[in-house]
Tab-separated table of C-alpha atoms and ligand atoms in Angstrom:
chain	number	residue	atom	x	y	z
A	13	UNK	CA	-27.425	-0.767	-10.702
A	14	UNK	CA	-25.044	-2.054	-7.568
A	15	UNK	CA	-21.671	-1.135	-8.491
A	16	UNK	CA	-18.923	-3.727	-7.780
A	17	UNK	CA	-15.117	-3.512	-6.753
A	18	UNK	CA	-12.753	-6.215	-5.526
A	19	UNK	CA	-10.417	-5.584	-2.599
A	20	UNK	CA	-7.193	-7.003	-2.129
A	21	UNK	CA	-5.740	-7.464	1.535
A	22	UNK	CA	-9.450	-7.846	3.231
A	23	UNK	CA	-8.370	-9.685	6.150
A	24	UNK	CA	-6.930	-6.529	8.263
A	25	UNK	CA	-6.351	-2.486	8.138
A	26	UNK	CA	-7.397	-0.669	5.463
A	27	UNK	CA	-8.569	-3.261	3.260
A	28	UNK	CA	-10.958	-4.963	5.945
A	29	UNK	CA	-12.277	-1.058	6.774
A	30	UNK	CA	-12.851	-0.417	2.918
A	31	UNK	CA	-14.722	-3.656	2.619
A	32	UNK	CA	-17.330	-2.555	5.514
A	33	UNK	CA	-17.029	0.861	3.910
A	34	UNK	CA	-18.337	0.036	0.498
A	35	UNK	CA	-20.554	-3.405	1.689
A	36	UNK	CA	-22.135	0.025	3.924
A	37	UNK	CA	-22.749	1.677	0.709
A	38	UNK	CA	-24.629	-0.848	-1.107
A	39	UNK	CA	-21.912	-2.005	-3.136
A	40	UNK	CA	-21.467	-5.582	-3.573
A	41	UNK	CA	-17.481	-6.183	-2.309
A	42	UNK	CA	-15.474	-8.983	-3.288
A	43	UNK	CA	-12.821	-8.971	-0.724
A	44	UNK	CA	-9.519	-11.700	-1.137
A	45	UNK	CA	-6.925	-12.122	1.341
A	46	UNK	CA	-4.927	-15.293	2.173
A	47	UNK	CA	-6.794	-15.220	5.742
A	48	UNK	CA	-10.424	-15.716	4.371
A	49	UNK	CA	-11.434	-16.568	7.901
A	50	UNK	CA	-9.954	-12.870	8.760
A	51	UNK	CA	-12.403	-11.284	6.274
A	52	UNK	CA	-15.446	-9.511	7.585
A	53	UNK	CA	-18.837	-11.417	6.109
A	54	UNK	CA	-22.295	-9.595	6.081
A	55	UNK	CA	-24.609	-8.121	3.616
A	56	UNK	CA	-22.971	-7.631	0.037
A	57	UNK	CA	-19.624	-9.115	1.373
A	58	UNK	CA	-18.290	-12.332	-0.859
A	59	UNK	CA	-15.046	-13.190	1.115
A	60	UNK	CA	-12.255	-14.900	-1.730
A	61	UNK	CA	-9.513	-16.690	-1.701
A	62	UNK	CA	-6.452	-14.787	-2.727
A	63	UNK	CA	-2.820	-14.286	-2.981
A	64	UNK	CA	-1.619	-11.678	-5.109
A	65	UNK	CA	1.813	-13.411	-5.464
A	66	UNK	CA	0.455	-16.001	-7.033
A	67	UNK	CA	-0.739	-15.882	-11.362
A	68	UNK	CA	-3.335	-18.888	-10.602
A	69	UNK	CA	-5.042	-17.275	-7.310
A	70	UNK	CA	-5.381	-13.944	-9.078
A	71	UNK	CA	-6.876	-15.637	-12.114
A	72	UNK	CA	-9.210	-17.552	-9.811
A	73	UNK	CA	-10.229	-14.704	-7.758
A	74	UNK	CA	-11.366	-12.710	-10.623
A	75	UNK	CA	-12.670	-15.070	-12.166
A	76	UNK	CA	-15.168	-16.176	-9.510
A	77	UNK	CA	-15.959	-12.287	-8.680
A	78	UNK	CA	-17.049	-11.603	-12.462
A	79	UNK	CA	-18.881	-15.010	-12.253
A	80	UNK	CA	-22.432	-13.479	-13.147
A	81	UNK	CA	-21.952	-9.740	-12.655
A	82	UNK	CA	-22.409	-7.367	-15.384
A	83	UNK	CA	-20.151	-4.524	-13.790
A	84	UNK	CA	-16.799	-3.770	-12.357
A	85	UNK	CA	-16.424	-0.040	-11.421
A	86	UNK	CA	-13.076	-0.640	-8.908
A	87	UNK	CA	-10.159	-2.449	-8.359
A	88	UNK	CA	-8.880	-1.526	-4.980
A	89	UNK	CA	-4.910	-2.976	-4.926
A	90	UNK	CA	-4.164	-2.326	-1.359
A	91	UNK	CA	-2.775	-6.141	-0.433
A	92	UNK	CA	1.265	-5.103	0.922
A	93	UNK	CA	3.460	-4.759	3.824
A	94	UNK	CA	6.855	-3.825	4.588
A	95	UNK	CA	9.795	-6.148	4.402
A	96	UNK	CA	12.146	-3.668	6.129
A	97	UNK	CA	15.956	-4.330	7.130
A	98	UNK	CA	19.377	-3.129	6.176
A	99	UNK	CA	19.870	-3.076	2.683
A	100	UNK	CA	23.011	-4.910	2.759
A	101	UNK	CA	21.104	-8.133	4.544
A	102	UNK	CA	18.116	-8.504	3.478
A	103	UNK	CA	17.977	-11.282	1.236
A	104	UNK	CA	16.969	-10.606	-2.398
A	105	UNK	CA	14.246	-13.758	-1.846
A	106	UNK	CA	12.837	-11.571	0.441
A	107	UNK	CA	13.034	-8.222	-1.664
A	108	UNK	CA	11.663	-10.511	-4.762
A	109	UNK	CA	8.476	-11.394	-2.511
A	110	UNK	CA	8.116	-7.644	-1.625
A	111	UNK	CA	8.262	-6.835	-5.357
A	112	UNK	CA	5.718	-9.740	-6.164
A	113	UNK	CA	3.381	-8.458	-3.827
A	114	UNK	CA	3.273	-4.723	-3.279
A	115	UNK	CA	3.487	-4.339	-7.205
A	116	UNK	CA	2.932	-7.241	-9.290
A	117	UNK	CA	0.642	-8.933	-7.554
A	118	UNK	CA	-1.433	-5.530	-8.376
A	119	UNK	CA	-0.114	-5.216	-11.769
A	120	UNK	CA	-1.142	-8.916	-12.538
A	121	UNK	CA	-4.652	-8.293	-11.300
A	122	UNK	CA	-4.827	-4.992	-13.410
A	123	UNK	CA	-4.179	-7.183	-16.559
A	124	UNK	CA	-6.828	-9.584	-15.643
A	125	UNK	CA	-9.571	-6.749	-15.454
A	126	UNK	CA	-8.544	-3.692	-17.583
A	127	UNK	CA	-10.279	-5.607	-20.416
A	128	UNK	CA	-13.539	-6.275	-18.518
A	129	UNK	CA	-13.269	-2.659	-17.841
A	130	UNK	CA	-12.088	-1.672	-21.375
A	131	UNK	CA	-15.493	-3.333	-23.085
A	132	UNK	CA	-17.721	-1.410	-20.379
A	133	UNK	CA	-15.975	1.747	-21.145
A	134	UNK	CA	-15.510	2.878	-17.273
A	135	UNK	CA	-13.434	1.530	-14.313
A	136	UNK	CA	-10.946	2.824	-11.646
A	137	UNK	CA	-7.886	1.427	-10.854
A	138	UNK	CA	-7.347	2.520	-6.980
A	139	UNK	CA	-3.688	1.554	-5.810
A	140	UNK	CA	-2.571	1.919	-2.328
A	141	UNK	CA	0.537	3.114	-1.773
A	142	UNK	CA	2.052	5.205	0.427
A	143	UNK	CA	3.809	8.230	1.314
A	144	UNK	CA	7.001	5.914	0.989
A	145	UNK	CA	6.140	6.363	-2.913
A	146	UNK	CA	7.616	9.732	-2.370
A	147	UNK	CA	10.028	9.291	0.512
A	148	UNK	CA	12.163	7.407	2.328
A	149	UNK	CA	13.996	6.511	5.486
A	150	UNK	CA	16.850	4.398	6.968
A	151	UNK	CA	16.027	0.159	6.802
A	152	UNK	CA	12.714	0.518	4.704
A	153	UNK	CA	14.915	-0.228	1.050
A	154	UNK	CA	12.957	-2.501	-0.559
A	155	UNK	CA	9.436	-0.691	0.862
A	156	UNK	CA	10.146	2.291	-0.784
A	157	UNK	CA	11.526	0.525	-3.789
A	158	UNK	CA	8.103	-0.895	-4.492
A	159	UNK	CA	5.646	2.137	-3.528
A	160	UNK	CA	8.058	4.311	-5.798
A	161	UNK	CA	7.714	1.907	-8.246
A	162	UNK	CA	4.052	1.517	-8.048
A	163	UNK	CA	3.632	5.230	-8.179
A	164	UNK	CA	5.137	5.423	-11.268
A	165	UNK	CA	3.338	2.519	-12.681
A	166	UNK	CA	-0.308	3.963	-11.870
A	167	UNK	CA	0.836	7.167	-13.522
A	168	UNK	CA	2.001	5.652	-16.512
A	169	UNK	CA	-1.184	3.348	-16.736
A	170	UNK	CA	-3.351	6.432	-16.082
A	171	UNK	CA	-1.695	8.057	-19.606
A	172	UNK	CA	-2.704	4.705	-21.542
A	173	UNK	CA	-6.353	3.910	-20.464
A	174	UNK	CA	-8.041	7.158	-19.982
A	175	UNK	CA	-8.813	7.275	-23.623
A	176	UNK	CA	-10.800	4.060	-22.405
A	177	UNK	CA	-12.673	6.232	-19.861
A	178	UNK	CA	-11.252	4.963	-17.053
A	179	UNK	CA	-8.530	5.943	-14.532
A	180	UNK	CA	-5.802	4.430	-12.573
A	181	UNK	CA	-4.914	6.481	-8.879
A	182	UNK	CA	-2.602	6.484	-6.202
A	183	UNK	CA	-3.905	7.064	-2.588
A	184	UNK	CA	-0.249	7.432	-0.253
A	185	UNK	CA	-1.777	6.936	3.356
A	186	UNK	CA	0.745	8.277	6.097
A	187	UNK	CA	1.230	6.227	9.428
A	188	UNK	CA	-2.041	4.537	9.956
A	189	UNK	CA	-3.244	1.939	12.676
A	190	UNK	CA	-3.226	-1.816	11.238
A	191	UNK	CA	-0.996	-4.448	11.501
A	192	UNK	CA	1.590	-2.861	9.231
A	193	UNK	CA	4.124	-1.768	11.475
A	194	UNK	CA	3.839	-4.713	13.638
A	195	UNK	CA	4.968	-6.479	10.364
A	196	UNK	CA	7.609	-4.680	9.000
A	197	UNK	CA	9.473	-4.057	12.324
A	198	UNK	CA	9.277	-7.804	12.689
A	199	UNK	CA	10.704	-8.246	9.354
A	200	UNK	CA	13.453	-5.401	10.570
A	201	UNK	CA	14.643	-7.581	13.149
A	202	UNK	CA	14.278	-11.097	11.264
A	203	UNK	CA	16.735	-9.539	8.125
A	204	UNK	CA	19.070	-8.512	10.722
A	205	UNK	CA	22.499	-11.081	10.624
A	206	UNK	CA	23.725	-12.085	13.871
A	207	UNK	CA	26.205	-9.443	14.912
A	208	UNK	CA	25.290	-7.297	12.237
A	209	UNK	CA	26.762	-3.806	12.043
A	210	UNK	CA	23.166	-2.572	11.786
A	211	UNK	CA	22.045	-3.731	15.392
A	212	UNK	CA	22.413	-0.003	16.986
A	213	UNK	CA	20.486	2.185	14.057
A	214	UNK	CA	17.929	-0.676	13.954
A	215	UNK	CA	17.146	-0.707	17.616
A	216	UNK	CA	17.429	3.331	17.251
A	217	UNK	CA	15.169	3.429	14.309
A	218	UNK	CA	12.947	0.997	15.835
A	219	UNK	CA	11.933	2.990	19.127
A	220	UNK	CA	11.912	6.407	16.567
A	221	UNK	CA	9.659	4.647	14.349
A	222	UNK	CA	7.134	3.284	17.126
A	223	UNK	CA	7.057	6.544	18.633
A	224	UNK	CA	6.325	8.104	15.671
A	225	UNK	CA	3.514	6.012	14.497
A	226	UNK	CA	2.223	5.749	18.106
A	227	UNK	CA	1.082	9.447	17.765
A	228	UNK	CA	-0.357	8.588	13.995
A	229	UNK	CA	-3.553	9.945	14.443
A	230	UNK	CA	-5.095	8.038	11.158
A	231	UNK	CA	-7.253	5.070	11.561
A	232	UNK	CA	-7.629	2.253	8.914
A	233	UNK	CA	-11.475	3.663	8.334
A	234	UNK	CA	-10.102	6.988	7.903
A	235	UNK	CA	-8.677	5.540	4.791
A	236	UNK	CA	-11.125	3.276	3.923
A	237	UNK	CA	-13.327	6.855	3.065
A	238	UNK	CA	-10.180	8.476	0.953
A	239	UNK	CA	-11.026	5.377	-1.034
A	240	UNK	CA	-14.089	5.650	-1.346
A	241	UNK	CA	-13.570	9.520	-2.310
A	242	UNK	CA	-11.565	7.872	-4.783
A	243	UNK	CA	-13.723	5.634	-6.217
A	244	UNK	CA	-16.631	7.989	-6.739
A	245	UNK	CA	-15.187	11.642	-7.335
A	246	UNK	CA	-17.009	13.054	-10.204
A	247	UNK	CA	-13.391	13.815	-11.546
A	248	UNK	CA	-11.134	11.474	-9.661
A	249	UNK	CA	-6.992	13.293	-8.796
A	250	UNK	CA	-4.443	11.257	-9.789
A	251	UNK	CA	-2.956	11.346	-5.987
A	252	UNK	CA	-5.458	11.118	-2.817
A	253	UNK	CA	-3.729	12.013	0.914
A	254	UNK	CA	-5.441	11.609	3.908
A	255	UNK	CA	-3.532	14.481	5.739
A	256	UNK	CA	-2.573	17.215	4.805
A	257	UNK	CA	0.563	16.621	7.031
A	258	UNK	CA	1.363	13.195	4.660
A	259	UNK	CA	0.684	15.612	1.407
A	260	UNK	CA	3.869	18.087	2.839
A	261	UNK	CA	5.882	15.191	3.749
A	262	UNK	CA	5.680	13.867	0.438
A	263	UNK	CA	5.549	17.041	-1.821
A	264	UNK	CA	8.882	18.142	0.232
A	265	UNK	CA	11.148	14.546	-0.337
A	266	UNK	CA	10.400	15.777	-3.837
A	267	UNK	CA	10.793	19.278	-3.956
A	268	UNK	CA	13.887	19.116	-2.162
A	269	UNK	CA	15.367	15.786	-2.331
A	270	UNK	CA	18.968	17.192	-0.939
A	271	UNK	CA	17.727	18.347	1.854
A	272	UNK	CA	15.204	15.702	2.628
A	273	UNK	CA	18.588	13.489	2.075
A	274	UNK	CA	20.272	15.604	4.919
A	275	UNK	CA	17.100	15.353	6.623
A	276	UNK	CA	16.840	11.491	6.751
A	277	UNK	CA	21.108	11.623	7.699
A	278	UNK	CA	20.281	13.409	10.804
A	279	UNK	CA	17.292	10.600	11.469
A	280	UNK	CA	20.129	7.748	11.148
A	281	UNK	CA	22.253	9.587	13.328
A	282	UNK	CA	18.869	10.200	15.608
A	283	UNK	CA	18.403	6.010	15.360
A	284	UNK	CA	22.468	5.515	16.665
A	285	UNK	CA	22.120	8.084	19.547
A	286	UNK	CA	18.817	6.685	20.514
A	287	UNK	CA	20.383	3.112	20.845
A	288	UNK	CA	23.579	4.521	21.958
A	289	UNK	CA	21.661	6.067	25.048
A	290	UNK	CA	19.654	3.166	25.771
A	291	UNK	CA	22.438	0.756	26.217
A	292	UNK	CA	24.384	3.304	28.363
A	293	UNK	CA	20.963	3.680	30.882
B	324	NAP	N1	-0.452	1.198	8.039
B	324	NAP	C1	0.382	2.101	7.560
B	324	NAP	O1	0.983	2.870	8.319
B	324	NAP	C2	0.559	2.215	6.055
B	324	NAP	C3	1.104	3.426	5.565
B	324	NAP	C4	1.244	3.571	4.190
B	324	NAP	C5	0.852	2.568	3.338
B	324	NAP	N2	0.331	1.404	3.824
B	324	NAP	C6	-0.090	0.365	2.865
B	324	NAP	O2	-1.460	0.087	3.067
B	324	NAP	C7	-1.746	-1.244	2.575
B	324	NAP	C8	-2.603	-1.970	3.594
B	324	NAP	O3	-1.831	-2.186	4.756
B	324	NAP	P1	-2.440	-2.115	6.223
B	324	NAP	O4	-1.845	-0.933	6.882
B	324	NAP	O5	-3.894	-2.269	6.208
B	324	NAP	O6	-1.694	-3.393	6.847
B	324	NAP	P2	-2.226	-4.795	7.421
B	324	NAP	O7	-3.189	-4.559	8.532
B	324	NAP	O8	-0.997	-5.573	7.725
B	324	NAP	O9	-3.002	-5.464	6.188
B	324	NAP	C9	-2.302	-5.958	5.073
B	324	NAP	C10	-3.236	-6.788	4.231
B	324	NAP	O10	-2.506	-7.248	3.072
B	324	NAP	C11	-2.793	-8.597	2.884
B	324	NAP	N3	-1.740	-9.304	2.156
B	324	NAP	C12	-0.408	-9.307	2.399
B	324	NAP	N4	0.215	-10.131	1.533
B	324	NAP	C13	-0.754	-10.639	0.719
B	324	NAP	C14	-0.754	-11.547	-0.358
B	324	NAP	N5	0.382	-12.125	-0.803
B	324	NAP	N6	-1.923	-11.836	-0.967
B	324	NAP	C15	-3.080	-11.278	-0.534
B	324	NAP	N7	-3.152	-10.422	0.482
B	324	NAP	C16	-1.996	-10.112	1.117
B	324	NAP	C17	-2.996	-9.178	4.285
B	324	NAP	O11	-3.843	-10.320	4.205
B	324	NAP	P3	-3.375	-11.845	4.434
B	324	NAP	O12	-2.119	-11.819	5.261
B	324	NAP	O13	-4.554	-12.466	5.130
B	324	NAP	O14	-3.171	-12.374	3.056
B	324	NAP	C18	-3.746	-8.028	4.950
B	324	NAP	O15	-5.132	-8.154	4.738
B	324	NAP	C19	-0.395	-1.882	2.279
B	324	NAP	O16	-0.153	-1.859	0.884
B	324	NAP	C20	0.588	-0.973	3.006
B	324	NAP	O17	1.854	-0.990	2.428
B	324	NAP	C21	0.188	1.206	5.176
């Protein structure tokens, strides 16, 4: 029988490569996103409506999916992005949203299908989070706030349902080509207040960061197939990495959080020479 999962975030990245992905595969995708237009269409795709914010959309969204199927075997929750800035300015409407949709918007969706998945007596949970769920760095607060938070909230939902049969997993891609980092460096200079304090370690950060990521050598599809790993695995892990290079990263922020504390010191103090240099060129 054609196995079904819905997608969250289908309009771009890793969400619109997981849709072709598993549409390839013969599954029949039901892909949301608020940019429907964005959303690929072909065989086996049914582009939605859907923002995870948002209790009604959610409802509606699985609602229409389950309309006539028999089966869910995946939610993928990968909708998110990263509302980056200094701590001390970023407004908490702003860190609310980022909470709403990077965790409760899958949370909220979870609810709406673990008892489809409960009566069926199989299901997986995928949630995309990030090697932020482990680490950290200067300006991405309220990021890391939610991957951490989502991390712990798959593991905890993983202890309650398995005696259902079915599984809830975290897959923590490292720096990947989308639109992500477009986004949340935008949303790094929008938080920033006029003459803010935080003008020289953002404009440090931000070159670090864009160099950094520039040499990323993942690709959204590259992710797209550790989701689909994770979807059919015989014996799915709790944790999926794409790299092994994103596995160190995050098994050493929690290994050795004091000196992956020192560690992300010397990358603030990195950012302020960065900028410091610039403006004296
Ligand atoms: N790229 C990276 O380096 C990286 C690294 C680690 C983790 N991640 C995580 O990977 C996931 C996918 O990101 P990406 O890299 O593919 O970024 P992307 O290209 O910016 O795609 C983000 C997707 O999320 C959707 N989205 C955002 N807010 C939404 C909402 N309220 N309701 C429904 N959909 C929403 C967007 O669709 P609409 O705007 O059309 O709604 C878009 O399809 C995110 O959770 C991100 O945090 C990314």
């Amino acid at each position: 029988m054609q196995k079904t999962i819905l997608i969250t975030g289908a309009s771009s990245g890793m969400g619109k490569a997981a849709t072709i992905l598993f549409a390839q595969h013969g599954w029949t995708v039901f892909a949301g996103a608020r940019r429907t237009q964005l959303i690929p269409t072909g065989e086996n795709i049914h582009p939605l409506a859907l923002d995870v914010t948002d209790h009604a959309s959610n409802s509606a969204f699985v609602a229409q999916a389950m309309t006539g199927q028999t089966r869910l075997d995946v939610l993928l929750n990968n909708a998110g992005y990263g509302e980056f800035g200094p701590l001390e300015e970023v407004p908490l409407k702003a860190a609310r949203q980022q909470l709403e949709t990077n965790l409760l918007g899958a949370a909220d969706l979870t609810q709406l299908v673990l008892p489809l998945m409960r009566r069926q007596g199989f299901g997986r949970i995928i949630n995309n989070s990030s090697i932020g769920g482990d680490m950290y760095s200067p300006l991405g607060g309220w990021y890391y706030v939610s991957k951490h938070a989502l991390n712990v909230w798959s593991d905890t939902l993983d202890t309650e349902i398995r005696q259902f049969g079915l599984r809830s997993i975290v897959v923590e891609p490292g720096g990947t080509e989308s639109n992500w980092s477009t986004i949340a460096m935008q949303h790094a200079q929008a938080n920033l207040h006029p003459d803010s304090p935080y003008q020289a370690l953002t404009t440090g950060f931000l070159t670090v960061f864009e160099r950094f990521l520039g040499t990323s050598s993942a690709t959204s599809a590259d992710l797209a197939a550790v989701f689909y790993q994770a979807a059919t695995a015989k014996r799915p892990h709790r944790r999926y990495f794409n790299a092994c290079s994103d596995r160190l990263v995050a098994r050493f922020a929690r290994v050795h959080p004091e000196m992956f504390a020192q560690l992300m010191a010397w990358a603030s103090r990195l950012a302020l020479g960065v900028a410091k240099y610039a403006r004296a060129k």
